[in-house]
XYZ file of C-alpha atoms in Angstrom:
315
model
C -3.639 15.464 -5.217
C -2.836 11.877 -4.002
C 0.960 11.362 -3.041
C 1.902 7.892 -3.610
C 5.201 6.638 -1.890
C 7.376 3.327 -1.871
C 10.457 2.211 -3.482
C 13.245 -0.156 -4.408
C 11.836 -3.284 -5.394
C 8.898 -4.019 -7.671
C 6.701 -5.244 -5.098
C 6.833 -1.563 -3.428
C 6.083 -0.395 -6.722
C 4.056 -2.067 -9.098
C 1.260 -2.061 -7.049
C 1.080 1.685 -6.577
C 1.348 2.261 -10.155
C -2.036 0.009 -10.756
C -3.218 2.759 -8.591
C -2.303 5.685 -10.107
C -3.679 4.368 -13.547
C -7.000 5.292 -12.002
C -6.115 8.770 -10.527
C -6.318 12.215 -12.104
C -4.213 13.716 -10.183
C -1.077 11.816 -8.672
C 2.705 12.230 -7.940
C 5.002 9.531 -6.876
C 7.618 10.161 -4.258
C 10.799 7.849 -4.235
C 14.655 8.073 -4.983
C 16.616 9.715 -7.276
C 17.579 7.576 -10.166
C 15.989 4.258 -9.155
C 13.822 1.923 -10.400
C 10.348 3.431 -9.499
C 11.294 6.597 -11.220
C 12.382 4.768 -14.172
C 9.091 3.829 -14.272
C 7.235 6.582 -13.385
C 8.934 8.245 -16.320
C 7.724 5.369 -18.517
C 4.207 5.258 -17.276
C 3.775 9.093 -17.716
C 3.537 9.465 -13.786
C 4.690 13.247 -12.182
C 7.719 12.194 -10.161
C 9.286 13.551 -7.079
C 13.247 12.349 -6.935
C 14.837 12.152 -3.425
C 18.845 11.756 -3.046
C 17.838 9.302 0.479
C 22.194 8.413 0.808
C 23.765 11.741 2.100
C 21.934 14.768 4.035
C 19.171 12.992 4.893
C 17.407 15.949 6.612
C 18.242 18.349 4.187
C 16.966 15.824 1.297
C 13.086 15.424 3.941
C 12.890 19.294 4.234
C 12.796 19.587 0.563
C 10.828 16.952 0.279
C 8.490 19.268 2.147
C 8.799 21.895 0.246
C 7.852 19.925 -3.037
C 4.561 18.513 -1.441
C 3.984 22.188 0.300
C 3.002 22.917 -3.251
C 0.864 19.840 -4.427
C -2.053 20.302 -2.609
C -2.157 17.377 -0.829
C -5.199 15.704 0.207
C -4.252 11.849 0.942
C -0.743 9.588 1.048
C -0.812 5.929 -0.126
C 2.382 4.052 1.142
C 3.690 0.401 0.644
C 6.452 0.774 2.636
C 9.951 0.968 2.044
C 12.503 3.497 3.462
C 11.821 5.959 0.891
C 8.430 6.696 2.104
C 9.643 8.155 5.511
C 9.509 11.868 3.876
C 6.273 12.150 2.633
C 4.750 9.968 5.475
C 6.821 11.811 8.024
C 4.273 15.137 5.928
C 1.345 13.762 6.349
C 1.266 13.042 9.723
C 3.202 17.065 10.492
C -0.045 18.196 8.604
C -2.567 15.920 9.843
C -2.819 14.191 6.082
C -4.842 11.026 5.796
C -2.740 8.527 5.393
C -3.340 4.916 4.073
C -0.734 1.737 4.090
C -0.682 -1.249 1.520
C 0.892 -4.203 3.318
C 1.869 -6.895 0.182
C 3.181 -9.458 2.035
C 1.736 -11.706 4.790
C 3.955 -10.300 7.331
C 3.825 -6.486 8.061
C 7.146 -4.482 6.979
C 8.302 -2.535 9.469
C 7.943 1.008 8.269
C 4.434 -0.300 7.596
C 4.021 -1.596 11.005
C 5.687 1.861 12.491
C 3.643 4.115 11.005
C 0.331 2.212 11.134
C -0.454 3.898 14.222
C -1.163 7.114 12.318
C -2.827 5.698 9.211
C -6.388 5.700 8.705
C -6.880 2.357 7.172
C -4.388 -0.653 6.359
C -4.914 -2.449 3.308
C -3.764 -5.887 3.332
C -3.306 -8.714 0.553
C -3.818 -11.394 2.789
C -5.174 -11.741 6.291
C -2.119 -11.236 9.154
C -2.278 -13.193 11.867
C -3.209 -10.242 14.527
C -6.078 -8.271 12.748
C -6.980 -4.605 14.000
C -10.372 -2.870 13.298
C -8.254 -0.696 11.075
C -7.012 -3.561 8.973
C -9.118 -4.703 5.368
C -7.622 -7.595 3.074
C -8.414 -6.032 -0.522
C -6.003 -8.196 -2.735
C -2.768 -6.508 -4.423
C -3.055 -3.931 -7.223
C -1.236 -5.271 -10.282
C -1.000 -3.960 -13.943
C -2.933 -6.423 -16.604
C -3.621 -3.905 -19.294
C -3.919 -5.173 -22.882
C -3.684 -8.754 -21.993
C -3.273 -10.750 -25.187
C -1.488 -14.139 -25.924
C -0.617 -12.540 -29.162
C 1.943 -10.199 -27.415
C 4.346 -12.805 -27.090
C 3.311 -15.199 -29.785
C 6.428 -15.595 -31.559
C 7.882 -16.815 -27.656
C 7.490 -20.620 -27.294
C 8.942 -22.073 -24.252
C 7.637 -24.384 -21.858
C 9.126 -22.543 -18.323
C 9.355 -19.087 -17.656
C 12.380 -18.230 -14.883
C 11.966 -14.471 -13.447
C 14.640 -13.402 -11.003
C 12.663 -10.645 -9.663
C 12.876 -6.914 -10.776
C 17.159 -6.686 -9.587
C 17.972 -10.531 -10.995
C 18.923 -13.039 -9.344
C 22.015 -15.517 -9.777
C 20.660 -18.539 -8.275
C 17.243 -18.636 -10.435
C 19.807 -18.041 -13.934
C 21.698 -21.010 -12.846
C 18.450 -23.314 -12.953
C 18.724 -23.180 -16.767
C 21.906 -25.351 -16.534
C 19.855 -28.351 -14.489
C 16.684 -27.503 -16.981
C 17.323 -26.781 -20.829
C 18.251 -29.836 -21.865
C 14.768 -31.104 -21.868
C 12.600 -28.083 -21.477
C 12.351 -24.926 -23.567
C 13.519 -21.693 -20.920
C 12.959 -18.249 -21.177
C 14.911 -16.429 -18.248
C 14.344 -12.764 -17.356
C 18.079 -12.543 -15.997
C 18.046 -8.834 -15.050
C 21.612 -7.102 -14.687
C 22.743 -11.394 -15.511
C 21.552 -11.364 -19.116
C 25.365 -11.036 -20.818
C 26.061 -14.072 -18.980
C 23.342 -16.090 -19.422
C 22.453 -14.815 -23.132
C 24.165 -17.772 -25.496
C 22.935 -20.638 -23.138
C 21.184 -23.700 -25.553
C 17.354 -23.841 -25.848
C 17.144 -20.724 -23.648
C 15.492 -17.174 -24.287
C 17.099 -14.548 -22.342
C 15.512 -11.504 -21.658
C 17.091 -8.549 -19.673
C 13.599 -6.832 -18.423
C 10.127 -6.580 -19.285
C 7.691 -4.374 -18.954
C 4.585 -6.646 -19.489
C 5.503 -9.540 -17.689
C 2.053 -10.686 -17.636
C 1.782 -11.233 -21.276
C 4.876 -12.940 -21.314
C 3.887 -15.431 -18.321
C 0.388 -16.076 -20.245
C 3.271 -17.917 -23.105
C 4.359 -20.486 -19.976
C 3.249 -23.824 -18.824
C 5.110 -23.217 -15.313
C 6.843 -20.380 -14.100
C 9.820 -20.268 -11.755
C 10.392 -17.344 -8.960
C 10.735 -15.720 -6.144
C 8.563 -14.887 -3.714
C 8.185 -11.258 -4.185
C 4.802 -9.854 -3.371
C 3.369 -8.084 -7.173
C 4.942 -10.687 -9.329
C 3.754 -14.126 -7.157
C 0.110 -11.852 -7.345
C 0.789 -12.008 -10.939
C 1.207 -15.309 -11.104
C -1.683 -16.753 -9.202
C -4.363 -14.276 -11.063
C -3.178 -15.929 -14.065
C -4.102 -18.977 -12.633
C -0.488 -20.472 -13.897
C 0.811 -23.595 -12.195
C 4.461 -22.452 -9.958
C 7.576 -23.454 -8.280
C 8.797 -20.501 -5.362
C 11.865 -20.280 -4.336
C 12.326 -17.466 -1.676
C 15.367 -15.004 -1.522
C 17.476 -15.990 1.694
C 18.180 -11.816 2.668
C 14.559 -10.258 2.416
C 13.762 -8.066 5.645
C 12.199 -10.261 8.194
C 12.124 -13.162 5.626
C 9.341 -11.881 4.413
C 9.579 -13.840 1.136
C 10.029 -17.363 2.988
C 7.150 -16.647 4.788
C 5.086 -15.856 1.788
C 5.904 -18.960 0.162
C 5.587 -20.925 2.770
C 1.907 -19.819 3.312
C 1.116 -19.526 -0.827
C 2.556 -23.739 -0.582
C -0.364 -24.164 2.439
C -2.519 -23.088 0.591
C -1.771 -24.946 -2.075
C -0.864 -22.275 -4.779
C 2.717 -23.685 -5.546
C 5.354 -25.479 -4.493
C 7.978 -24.042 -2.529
C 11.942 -24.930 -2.692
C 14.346 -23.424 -0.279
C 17.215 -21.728 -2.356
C 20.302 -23.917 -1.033
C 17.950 -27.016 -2.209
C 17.211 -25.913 -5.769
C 19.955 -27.119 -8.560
C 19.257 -30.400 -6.856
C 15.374 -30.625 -6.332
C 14.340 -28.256 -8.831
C 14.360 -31.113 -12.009
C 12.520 -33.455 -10.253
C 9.615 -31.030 -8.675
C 9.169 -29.394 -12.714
C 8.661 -32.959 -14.017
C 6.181 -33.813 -11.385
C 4.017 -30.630 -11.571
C 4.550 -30.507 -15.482
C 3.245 -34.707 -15.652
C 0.451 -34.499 -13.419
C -2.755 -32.748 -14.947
C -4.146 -33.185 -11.760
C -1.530 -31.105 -9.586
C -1.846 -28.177 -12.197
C -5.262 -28.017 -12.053
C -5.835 -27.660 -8.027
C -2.644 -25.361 -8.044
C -4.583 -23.509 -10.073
C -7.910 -23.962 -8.057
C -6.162 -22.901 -4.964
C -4.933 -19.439 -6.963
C -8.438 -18.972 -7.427
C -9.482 -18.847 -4.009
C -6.890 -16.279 -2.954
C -6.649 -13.861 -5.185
C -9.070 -10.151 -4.478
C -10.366 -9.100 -7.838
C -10.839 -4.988 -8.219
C -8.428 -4.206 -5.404
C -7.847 -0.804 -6.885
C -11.338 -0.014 -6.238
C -12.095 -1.472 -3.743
C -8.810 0.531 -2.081
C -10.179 3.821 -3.780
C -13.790 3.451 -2.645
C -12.595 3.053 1.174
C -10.153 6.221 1.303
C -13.457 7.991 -0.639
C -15.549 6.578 2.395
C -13.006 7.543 5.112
C-alpha cells in the first residue's frame, strides 16, 4: 500500500492524485472535510480524514492506528501541514519516504523532513541541488482531453482564481469584458460575479484542462499544478502571484516562469491598471504567443508519474 499525503490547496493535491491514477493500491491521508477529500471521494480514492484543529496528538495517534492496518510499504508527500502524521509514521517505522517539491522554492515541511526521505522529486531545478534531489516535472491530470468538452464555451480569456477564488483576479473582468469574451472560474465569488456582461462564470471545475484548451490566453495565479497545466498546453499567459503564499512561493514562481519566458508576470497591486494593456499586447503579437509557447515547451517533464514511480521501484 502507498500512503499519499498533502493538503489544502490544489497544488498539494492535484499532483498526487495523477499519481494514484496509476496505483493499485493507494490511500490518501489529509483533513477532515476539505478539499482533497472532496476529491478523493470524487476520484474513487480510499480516504483517511484527520480533524488537524483541536487534539492534535490525539488526532496523529489515530492516525497511526489507521495506517497500523494498511500495510504500508512507501509515503509520497507534497507537503503541507497535513502530512506531519503519516510522515511523522514513516519515519517511527523506518518507511521509505519520498517528497514532491512543486514549486521552485522548497516548502518548509518539505525542506524539514527531507532529511529522512529517500529521494526528492522536484519540478524544477532549486538553486542548491543534493545527490538526493531529481527534477521529474509535476504530475497533472489530462485524461480525456478533447476540445469538444467545452465546445459550446467561446471566450477569448480564461480567468482562474485558483482552487479557493480569488477577489482580485474576479475584479479583472470589470477592466476586460468590454472588449474581450471572459470566462471566470470565481470559486466561493461566483454569486457576485455571475450577471457580469460578456462574462461566463463558473463556480469550479473539475477538468480545467479541457476548459483552458477553449482559451486564447489565460489569466492566474501562480499556483504550482494549475501554471503546470497551463504551460503543457502550450497556452500563451499572464501570472499574477498571490501576495500571502508561505515564503512567497508563488512570486517566486512567476518570477522565474517570466525568465524563462513562459508568461508574463504582473504584481497583484499593479493589475486593474496594467492588466488591459499587457492582454492586448500578448493577444496582437503572433510572435510573443508563439515563443511563450516555445519557452513552455522547454520546461515542462513529460511522464513525470513514471518517471516518479520507476525511481521509488529502483530505490
Amino acid at each position: 500500500m502507498i500512503v499519499l499525503t498533502g493538503g489544502k490547496t490544489g497544488g498539494h493535491i492535484m499532483p498526487l492524485l495523477a499519481i494514484a491514477k496509476k496505483l493499485n493500491q493507494v490511500c490518501y491521508v489529509g483533513s477532515y472535510d476539505s478539499l482533497e477529500e472532496r476529491l478523493c471521494k470524487e476520484h474513487h480514492i480510499d480516504f483517511i480524514g484527520m480533524k488537524l484543529k483541536n487534539n492534535r496528538v490525539f488526532t496523529i495517534f489515530k492516525c497511526f492506528l489507521k495506517l497500523k492496518l494498511k500495510n504500508v510499504s512507501a509515503i509520497i508527500s507534497t507537503g503541507g501541514y497535513v502530512s506531519f502524521p503519516a510522515l511523522i509514521y514513516g519515519i517511527l517505522h523506518r518507511i521509505p519516504i519520498f517528497l514532491l517539491e512543486e514549486n521552485v522554492i522548497m516548502g518548509k515541511t518539505n525542506h524539514f523532513f527531507s532529511l529522512f526521505a529517500k529521494q526528492v522529486f522536484l519540478t524544477y531545478p532549486l538553486e542548491k541541488m543534493k545527490k538526493k534531489y531529481k527534477v521529474v516535472g509535476l504530475p497533472i491530470l489530462m485524461e480525456e482531453m478533447s476540445y469538444l468538452k467545452y465546445r459550446n464555451y467561446t471566450f477569448d480569456i480564461l480567468i482562474i482564481g485558483g482552487s479557493l477564488g480569488s477577489k482580485p483576479l474576479c475584479d479583472l473582468v470589470h477592466q476586460l469584458n468590454s472588449t474581450y469574451k471572459i470566462c471566470l472560474i470565481a470559486g466561493r465569488y461566483c454569486e457576485e460575479y455571475k450577471d457580469i456582461d460578456n462574462t461566463i462564470v463558473l463556480k469550479y471545475v473539475n477538468d480545467l484542462p479541457n476548459l483552458m484548451l477553449q482559451s486564447k490566453l489565460i489569466i492566474s495565479r501562480a499556483g504550482a499544478s494549475t501554471t503546470y497545466e497551463i504551460f503543457s498546453l502550450e497556452k500563451p499567459c499572464i501570472i499574477i502571484p498571490s501576495k500571502t503564499t508561505s515564503k512567497n512561493h508563488q512570486y517566486l514562481n512567476a518570477l522565474y516562469f517570466e525568465n524563462k519566458g513562459c508568461c508574463r508576470m504582473v504584481k497583484e497591486d499593479n493589475a486593474k491598471e496594467e492588466i488591459y494593456s499587457e492582454v492586448s499586447r500578448i493577444l496582437d503579437s503572433e510572435s510573443i504567443m508563439v515563443n511563450m509557447r516555445d519557452c513552455q515547451r522547454k520546461l515542462v517533464v513529460r511522464n513525470s508519474c513514471e518517471k516518479i514511480l520507476n525511481e521509488m521501484e529502483k530505490l
